[in-house]
Coordinates of C-alpha atoms and ligand atoms in Angstrom, one line a residue:
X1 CA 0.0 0.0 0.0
X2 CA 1.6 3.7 -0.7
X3 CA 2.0 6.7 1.4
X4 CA 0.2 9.4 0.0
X5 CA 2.5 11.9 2.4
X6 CA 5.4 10.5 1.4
X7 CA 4.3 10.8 -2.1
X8 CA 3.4 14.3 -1.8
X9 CA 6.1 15.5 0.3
X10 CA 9.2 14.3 -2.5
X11 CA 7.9 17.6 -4.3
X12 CA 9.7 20.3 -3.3
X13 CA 6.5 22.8 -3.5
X14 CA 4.0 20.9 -2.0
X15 CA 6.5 19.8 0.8
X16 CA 6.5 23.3 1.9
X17 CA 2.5 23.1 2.0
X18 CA 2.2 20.3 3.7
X19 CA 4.8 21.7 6.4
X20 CA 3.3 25.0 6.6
X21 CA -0.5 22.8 8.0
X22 CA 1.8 21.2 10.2
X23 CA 1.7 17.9 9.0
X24 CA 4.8 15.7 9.2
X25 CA 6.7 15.3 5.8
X26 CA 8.4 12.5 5.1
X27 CA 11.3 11.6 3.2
X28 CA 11.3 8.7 1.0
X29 CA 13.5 6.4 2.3
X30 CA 16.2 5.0 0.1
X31 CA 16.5 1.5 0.3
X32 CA 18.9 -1.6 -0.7
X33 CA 18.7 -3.5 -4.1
X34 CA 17.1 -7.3 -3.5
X35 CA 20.7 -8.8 -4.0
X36 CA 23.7 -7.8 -1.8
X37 CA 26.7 -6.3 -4.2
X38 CA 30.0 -7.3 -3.5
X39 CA 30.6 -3.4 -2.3
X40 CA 27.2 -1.9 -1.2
X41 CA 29.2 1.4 0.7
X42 CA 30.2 2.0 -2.7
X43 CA 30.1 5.8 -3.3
X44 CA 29.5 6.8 0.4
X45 CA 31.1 8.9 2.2
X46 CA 31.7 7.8 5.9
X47 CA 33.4 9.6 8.8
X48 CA 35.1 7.1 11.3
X49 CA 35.5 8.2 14.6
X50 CA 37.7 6.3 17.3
X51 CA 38.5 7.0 21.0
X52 CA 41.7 5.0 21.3
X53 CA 42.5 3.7 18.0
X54 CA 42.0 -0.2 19.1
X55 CA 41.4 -3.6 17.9
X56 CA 37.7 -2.0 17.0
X57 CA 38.5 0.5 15.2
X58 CA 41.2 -1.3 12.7
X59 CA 38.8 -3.9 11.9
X60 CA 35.9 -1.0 11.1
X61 CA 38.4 0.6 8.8
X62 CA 39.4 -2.7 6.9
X63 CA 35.5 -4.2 7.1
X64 CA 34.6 -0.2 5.3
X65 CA 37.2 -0.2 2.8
X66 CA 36.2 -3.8 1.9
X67 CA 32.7 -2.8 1.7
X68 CA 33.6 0.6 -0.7
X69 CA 33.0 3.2 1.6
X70 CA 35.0 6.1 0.8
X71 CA 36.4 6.8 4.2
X72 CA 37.0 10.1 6.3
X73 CA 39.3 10.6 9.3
X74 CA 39.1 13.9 10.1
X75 CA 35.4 16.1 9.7
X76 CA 35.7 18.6 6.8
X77 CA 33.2 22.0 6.9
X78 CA 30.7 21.9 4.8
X79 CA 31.1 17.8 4.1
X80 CA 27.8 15.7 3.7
X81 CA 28.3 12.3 5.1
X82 CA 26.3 9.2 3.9
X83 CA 28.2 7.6 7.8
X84 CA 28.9 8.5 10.6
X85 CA 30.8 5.8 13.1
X86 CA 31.9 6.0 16.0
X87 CA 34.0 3.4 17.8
X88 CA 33.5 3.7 21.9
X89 CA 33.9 0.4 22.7
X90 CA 37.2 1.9 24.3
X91 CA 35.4 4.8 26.2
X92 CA 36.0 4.6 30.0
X93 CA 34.5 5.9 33.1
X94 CA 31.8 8.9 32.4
X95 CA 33.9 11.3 31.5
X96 CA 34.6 9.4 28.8
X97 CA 30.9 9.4 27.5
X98 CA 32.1 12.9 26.3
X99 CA 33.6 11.5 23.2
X100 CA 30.4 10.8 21.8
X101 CA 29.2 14.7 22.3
X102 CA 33.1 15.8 21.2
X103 CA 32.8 13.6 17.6
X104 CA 29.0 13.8 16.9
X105 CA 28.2 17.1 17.8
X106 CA 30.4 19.4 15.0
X107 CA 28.8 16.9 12.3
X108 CA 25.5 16.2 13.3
X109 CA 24.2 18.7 10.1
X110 CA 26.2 17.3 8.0
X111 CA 24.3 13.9 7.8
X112 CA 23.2 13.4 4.4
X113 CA 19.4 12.5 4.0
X114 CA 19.2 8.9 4.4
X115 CA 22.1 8.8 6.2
X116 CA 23.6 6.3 8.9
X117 CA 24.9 6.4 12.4
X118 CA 26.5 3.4 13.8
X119 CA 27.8 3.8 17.2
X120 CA 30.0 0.7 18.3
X121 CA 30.3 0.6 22.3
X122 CA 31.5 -2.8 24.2
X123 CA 29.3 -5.4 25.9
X124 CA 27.5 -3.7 29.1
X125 CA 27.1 -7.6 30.2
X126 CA 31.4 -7.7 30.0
X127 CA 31.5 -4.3 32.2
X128 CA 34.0 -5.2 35.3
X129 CA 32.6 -2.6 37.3
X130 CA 29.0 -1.1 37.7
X131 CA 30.9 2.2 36.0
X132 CA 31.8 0.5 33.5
X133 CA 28.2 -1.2 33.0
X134 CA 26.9 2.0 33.3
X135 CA 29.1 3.4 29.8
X136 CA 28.7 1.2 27.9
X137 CA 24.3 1.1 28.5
X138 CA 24.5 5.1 28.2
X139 CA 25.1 4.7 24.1
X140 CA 21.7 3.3 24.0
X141 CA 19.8 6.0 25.4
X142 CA 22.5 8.5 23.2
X143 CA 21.4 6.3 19.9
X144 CA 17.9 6.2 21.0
X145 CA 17.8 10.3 20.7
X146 CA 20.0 10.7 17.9
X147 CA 17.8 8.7 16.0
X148 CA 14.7 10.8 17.3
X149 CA 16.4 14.1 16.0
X150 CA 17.6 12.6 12.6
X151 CA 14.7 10.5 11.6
X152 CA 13.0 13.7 9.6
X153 CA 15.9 13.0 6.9
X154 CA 15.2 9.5 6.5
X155 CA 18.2 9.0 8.7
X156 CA 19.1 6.0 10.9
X157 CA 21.1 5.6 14.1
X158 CA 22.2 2.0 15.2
X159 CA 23.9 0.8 18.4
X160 CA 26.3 -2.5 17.6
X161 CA 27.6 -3.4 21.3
X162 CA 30.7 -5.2 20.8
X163 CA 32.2 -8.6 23.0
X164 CA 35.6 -9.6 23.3
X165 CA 36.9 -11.9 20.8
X166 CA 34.0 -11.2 18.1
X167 CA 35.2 -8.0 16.4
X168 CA 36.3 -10.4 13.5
X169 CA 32.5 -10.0 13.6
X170 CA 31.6 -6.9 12.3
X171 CA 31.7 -6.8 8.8
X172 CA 28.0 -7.9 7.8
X173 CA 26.6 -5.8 10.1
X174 CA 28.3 -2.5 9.5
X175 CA 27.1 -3.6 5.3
X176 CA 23.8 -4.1 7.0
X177 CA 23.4 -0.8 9.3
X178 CA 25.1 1.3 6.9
X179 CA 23.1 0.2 3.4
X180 CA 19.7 0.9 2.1
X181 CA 19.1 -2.5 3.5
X182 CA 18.5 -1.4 6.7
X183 CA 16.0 1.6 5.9
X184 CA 13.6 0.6 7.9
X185 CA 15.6 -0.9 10.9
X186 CA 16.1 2.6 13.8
X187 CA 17.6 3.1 17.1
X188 CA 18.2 -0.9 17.2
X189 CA 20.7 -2.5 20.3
X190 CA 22.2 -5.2 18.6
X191 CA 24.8 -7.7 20.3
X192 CA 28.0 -9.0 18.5
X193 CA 29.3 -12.0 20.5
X194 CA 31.7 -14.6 19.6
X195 CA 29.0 -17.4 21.8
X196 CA 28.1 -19.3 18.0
X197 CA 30.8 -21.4 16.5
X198 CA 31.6 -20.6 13.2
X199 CA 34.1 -20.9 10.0
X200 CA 37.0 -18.5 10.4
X201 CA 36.0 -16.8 6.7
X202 CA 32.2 -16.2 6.0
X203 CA 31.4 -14.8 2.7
X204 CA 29.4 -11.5 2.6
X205 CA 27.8 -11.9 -1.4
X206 CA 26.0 -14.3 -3.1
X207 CA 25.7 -15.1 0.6
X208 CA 23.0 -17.7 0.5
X209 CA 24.2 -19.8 -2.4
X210 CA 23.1 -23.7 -1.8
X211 CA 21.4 -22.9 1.1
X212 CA 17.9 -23.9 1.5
X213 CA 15.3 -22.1 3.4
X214 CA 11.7 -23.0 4.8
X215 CA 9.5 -20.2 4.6
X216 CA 5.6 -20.4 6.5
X217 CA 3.1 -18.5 5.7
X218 CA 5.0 -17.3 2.6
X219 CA 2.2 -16.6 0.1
X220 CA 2.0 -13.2 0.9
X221 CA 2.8 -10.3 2.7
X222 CA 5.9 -10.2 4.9
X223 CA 6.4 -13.9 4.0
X224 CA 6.8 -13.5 -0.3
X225 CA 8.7 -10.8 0.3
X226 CA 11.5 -13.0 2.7
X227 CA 11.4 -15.5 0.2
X228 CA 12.2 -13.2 -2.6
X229 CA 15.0 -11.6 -0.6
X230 CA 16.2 -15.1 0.6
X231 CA 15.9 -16.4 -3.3
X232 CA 18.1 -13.2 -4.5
X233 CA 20.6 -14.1 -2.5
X234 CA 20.7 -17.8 -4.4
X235 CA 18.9 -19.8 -1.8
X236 CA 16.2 -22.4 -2.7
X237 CA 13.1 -21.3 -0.9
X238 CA 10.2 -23.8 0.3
X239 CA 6.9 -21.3 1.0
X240 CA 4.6 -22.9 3.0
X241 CA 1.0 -21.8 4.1
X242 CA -2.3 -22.9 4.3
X243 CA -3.9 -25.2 1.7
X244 CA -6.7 -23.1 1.0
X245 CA -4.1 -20.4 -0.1
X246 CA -2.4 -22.5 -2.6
X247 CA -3.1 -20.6 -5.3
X248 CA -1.2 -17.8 -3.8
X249 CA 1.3 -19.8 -2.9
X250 CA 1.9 -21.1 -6.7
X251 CA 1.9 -17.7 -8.0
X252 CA 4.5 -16.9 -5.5
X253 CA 6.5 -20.1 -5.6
X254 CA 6.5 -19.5 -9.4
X255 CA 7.8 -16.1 -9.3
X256 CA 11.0 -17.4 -7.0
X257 CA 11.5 -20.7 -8.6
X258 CA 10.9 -22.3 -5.2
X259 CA 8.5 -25.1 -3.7
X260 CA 4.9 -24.9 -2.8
X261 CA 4.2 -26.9 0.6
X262 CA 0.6 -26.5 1.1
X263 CA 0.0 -27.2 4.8
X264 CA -1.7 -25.8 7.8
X265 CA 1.0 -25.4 10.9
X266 CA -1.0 -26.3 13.3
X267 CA -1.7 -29.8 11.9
X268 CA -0.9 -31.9 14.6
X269 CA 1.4 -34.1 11.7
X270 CA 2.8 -31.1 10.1
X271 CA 6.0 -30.4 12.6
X272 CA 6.8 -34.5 11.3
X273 CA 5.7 -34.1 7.7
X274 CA 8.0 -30.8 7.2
X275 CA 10.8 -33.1 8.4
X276 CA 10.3 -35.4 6.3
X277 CA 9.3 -33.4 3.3
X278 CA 13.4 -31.6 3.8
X279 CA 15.0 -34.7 4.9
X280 CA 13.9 -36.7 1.5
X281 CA 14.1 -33.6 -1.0
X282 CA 17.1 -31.9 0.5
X283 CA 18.9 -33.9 3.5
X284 CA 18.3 -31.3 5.7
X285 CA 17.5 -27.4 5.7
X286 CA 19.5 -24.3 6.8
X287 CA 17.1 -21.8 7.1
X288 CA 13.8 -21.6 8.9
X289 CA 11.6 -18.6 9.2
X290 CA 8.4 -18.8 11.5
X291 CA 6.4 -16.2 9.7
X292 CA 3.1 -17.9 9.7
X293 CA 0.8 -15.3 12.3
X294 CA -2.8 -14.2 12.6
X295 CA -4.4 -11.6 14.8
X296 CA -8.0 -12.3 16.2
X297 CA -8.3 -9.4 18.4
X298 CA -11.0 -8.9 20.9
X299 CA -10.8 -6.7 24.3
X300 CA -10.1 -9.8 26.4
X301 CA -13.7 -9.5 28.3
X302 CA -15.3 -10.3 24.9
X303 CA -12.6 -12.8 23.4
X304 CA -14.3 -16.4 22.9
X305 CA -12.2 -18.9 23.7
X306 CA -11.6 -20.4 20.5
X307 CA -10.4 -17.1 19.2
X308 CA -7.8 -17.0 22.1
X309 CA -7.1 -21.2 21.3
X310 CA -6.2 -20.1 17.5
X311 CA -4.2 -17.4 18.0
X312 CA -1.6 -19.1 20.7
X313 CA -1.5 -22.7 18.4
X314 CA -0.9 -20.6 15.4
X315 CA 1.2 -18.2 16.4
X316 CA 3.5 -20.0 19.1
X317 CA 2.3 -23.5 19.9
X318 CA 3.0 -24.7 16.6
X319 CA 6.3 -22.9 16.0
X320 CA 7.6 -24.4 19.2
X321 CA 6.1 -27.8 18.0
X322 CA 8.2 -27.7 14.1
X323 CA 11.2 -26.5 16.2
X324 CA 11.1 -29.5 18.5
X325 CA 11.0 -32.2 15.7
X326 CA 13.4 -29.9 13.0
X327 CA 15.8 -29.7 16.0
X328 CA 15.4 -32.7 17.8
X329 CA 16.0 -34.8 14.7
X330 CA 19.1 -32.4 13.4
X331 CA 16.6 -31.8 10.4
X332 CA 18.5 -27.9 10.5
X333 CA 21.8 -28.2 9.5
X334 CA 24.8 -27.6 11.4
X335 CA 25.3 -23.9 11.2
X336 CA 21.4 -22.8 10.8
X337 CA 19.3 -20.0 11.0
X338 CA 15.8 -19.5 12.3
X339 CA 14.0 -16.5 12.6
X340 CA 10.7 -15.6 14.3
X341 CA 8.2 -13.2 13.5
X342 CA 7.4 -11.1 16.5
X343 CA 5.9 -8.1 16.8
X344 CA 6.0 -4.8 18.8
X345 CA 2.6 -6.0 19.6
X346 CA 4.6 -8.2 22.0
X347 CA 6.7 -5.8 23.3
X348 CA 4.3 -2.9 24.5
X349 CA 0.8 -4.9 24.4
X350 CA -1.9 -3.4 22.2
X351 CA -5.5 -2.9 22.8
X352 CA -7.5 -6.0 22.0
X353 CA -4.6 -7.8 21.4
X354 CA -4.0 -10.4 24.4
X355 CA -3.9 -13.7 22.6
X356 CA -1.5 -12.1 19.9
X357 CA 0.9 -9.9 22.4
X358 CA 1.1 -13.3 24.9
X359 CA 2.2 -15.2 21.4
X360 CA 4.8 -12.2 19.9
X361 CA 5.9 -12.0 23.8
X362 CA 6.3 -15.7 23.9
X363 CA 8.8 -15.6 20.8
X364 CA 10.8 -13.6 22.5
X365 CA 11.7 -15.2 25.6
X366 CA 11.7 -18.4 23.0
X367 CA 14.5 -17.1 21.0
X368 CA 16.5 -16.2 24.2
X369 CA 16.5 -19.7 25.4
X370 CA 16.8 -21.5 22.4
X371 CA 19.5 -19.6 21.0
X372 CA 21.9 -21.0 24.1
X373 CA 21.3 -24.6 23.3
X374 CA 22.0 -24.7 19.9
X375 CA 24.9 -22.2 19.9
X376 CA 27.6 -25.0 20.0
X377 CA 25.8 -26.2 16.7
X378 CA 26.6 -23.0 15.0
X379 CA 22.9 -22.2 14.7
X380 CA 21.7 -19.1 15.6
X381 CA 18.1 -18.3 17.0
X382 CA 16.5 -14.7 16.4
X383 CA 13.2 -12.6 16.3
X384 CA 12.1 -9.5 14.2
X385 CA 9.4 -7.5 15.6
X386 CA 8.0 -5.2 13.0
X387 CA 6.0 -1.7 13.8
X388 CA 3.9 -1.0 11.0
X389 CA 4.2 -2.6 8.2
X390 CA 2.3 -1.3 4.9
X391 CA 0.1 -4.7 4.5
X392 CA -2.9 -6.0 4.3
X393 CA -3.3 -6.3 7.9
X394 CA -2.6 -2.9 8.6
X395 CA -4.8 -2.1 5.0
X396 CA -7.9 -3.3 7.1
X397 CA -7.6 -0.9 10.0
X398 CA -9.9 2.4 10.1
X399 CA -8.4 5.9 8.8
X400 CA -7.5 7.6 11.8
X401 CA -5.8 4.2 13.6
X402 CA -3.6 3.6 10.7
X403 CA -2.8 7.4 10.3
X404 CA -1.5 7.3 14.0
X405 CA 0.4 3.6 13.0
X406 CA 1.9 5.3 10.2
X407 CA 3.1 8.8 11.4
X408 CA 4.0 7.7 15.3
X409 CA 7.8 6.8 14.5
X410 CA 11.1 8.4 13.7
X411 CA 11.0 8.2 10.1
X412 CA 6.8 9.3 9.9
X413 CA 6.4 6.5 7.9
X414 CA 5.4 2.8 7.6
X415 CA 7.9 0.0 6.8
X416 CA 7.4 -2.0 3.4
X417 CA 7.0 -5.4 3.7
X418 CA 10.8 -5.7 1.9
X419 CA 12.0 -3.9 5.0
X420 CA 11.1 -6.8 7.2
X421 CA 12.4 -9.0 4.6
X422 CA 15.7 -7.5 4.7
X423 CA 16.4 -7.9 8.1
X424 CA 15.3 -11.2 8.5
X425 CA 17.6 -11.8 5.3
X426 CA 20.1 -10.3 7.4
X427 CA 20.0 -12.6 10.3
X428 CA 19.7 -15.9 8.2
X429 CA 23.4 -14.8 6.2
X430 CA 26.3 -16.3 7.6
X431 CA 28.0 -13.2 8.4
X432 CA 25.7 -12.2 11.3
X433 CA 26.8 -14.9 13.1
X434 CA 27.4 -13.2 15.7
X435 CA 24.2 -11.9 16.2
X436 CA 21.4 -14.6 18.2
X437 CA 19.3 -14.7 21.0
X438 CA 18.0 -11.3 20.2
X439 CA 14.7 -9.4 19.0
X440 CA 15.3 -6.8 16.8
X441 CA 12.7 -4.2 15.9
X442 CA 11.7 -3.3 12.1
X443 CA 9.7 -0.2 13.0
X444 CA 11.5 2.9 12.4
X445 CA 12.2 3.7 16.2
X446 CA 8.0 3.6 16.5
X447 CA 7.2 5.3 19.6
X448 CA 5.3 2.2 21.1
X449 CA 6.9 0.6 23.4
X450 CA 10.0 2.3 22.9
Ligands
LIG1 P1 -0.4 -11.8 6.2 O1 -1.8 -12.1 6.7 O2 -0.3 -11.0 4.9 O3 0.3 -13.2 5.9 C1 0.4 -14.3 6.8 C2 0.4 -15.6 6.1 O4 0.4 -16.6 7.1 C3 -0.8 -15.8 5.2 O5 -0.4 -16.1 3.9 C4 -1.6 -16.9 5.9 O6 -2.3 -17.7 5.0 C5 -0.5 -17.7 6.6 N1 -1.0 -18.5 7.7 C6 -1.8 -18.1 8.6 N2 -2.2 -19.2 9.4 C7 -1.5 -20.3 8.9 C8 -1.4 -21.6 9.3 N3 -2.1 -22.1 10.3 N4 -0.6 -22.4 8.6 C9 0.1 -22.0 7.5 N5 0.1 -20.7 7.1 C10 -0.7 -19.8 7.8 O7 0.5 -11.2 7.4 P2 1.8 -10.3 7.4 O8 1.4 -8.9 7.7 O9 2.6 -10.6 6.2 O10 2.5 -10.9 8.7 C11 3.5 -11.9 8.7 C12 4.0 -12.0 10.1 O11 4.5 -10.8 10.6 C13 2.9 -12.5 11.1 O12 3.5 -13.4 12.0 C14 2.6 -11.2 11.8 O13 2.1 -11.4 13.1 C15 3.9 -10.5 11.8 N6 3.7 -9.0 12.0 C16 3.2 -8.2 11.0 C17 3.0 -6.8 11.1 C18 2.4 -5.9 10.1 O14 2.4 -4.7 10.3 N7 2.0 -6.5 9.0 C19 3.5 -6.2 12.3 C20 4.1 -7.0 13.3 C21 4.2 -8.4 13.1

């Protein structure tokens, strides 16, 4: 669905209309081709920022250069940067914090629309002292308003929190965070830990080559769009979803040159029939997203219980179920990704919403535990928790609700479907290896549950 603001607002004289009614006017957001190029920080100017010059800050350098970006030491007047990063994951005490005031404040109107701030900071969870814990959480609430104060460019400010022994790690996020491919993705704490085993090279294009991928509920929506992004990228994608969706799910599966599995999740059969379906046609499979979801919503005085009974076996009962046989059995290959659709409904709680925030909740606390027992398989364990997402979900809502979806974020905008897509393509590549455990929010710093 389009964005008739952000439509009108990319012409220069109506942009000064809509302004002077005090409506919000939002910049189109530039975004990241379907297929990651060898260089995608090709033509961008980045300004790299250090504290002490460390182990950090060498790899950043190298992992930019590799990636294209023309790279800046030193600010210049007058500059527009495409990047600004910083690396504090040497910054000590709190007078230390200063560095981020001393490096982002001369620049911060030189960010080029659509541009990107990556702040790199060490683990708070490694801090040796409760100072030290202390600096390292303050970047968060320092992203967190820098992305509030840039977000009318269509810029984006990022928090990669650093362990020891994984800055070998960075170099698909900093692609990620710094590309068009992360348009969507705002004020985001993401970890970089060295707990998943892994190959000592990973490649970082044409990333997903022989890999094959499980896709539910991937006629449509959010789910086509992941398996387009995951097909791109040269991995053979299975959509599944519901049987009486299967002409969907051809029309998709024929635009990817995937597979079709027509199958409800919730099947008490279909956690074993999915294993076998891999095990026979492919010996295994390396990526799994759990995109399948429904919402029923009712306040919870009026919800019948069947409403509340679909929504849970849907949206977590049977994920956990497929997980337990895929897993079990060593269906997912050594060095496997799954991915879990969450929501911010399961963050903040909505209105109307119990079964479905208990479900997107439930995913999180999931991906937490299961990421720790399969970490010594290589196999990492994520969720995405979109805001709003221009779909037919959100489509459905009255006027006024998804006026106030739409505009109450950072970027006064809704996410695309592709947006989702592109961080869940992210998190199945082998370069974010270091990233699991986590929920990571598509919603462009939305101000619920923020
Ligand atoms: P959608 O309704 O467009 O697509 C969901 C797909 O899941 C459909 O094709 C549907 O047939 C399939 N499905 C439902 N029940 C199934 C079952 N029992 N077995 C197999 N397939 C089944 O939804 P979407 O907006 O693309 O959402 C995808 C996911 O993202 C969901 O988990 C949703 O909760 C989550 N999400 C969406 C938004 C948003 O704004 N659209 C926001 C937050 C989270």
């Amino acid at each position: 669905m389009s964005d008739y603001l952000v439509k009108l607002a990319s012409q220069p004289t109506l942009r000064n209309v809509i302004k002077s009614v005090g409506l919000p006017t939002p910049v189109g957001l530039s975004r990241g081709g379907k297929q990651y190029a060898d260089q995608p920080l090709a033509g961008l100017q980045v300004l790299v920022g250090t504290v002490t010059d460390g182990v950090v800050a060498k790899a950043v350098r190298a992992d930019l250069d590799a990636a294209g970006a023309t790279l800046a030491a030193q600010a210049a007047d007058g500059a527009k940067y495409n990047g600004l990063v910083l690396d504090a994951t040497d910054m000590e005490g709190i007078d230390g914090l200063k560095h981020l005031y001393s490096f982002f404040h001369p620049v911060m109107r030189q960010i080029a629309p659509n541009g990107r701030v990556v702040v790199l900071a060490s683990e708070p969870a490694e801090g040796a002292t409760p100072q030290a814990v202390a600096t390292a959480r303050a970047t968060e609430g320092f992203v967190r308003s820098v992305g509030k104060e840039i977000g009318k460019r269509g810029a984006t400010a990022n928090l990669i929190h650093v362990a020891k022994g994984a800055e070998d790690r960075l170099a698909a996020p900093l692609r990620f965070f710094l590309s068009g491919h992360s348009a969507y993705v705002d004020a985001q704490p993401v970890h970089v830990s060295a707990v998943v085993s892994a190959p000592s090279s990973v490649p970082l294009s044409g990333v997903l080559k022989g890999k094959v991928a499980l896709v539910t509920g991937g006629a449509r929506g959010i789910g086509a769009a992941t398996a387009e992004r995951l097909a791109a990228e040269g991995a053979h994608v299975v959509c599944l979803d519901i049987p009486a969706d299967e002409e969907t799910l051809n029309t998709t599966v024929a635009k990817i040159g995937g597979a079709a599995l027509p199958m409800d999740i919730t099947d008490p059969d279909a956690p074993q029939k999915i294993a076998t379906y891999f095990k026979e046609q492919h010996g295994g499979v390396d990526i799994v997203v759990h995109n399948a979801g429904v919402t029923r919503d009712k306040t919870l005085a009026n919800m019948k219980e069947h409403l509340w009974d679909m929504v849970l076996s849907i949206n977590l009962g049977a994920i956990l179920a497929i997980d337990e046989v895929l897993l079990g059995d060593k269906i997912i290959n050594d060095g496997g990704r799954i991915v879990c659709l969450s929501s911010i409904g399961g963050i903040a709680g909505n209105m109307g919403q119990t079964n479905y925030g208990a479900t997107k909740a439930g995913l999180i606390g999931y991906v937490a535990a299961q990421s720790g027992e399969q970490a010594g398989r290589g196999i990492t364990v994520n969720a995405v928790a979109p805001g709003f997402i221009e779909t037919r979900m959100t489509a459905e809502m009255p006027f006024m609700i998804r006026e106030a979806g739409r505009r109450m974020n950072s970027l006064s905008q809704g996410g695309q479907p592709e947006d989702v897509a592109e961080l869940i393509k992210f998190l199945t590549t082998p370069g974010a290896v270091g990233i699991t455990g986590q929920t990571i929010r598509v919603c462009g710093q939305s101000l619920i549950g923020a």
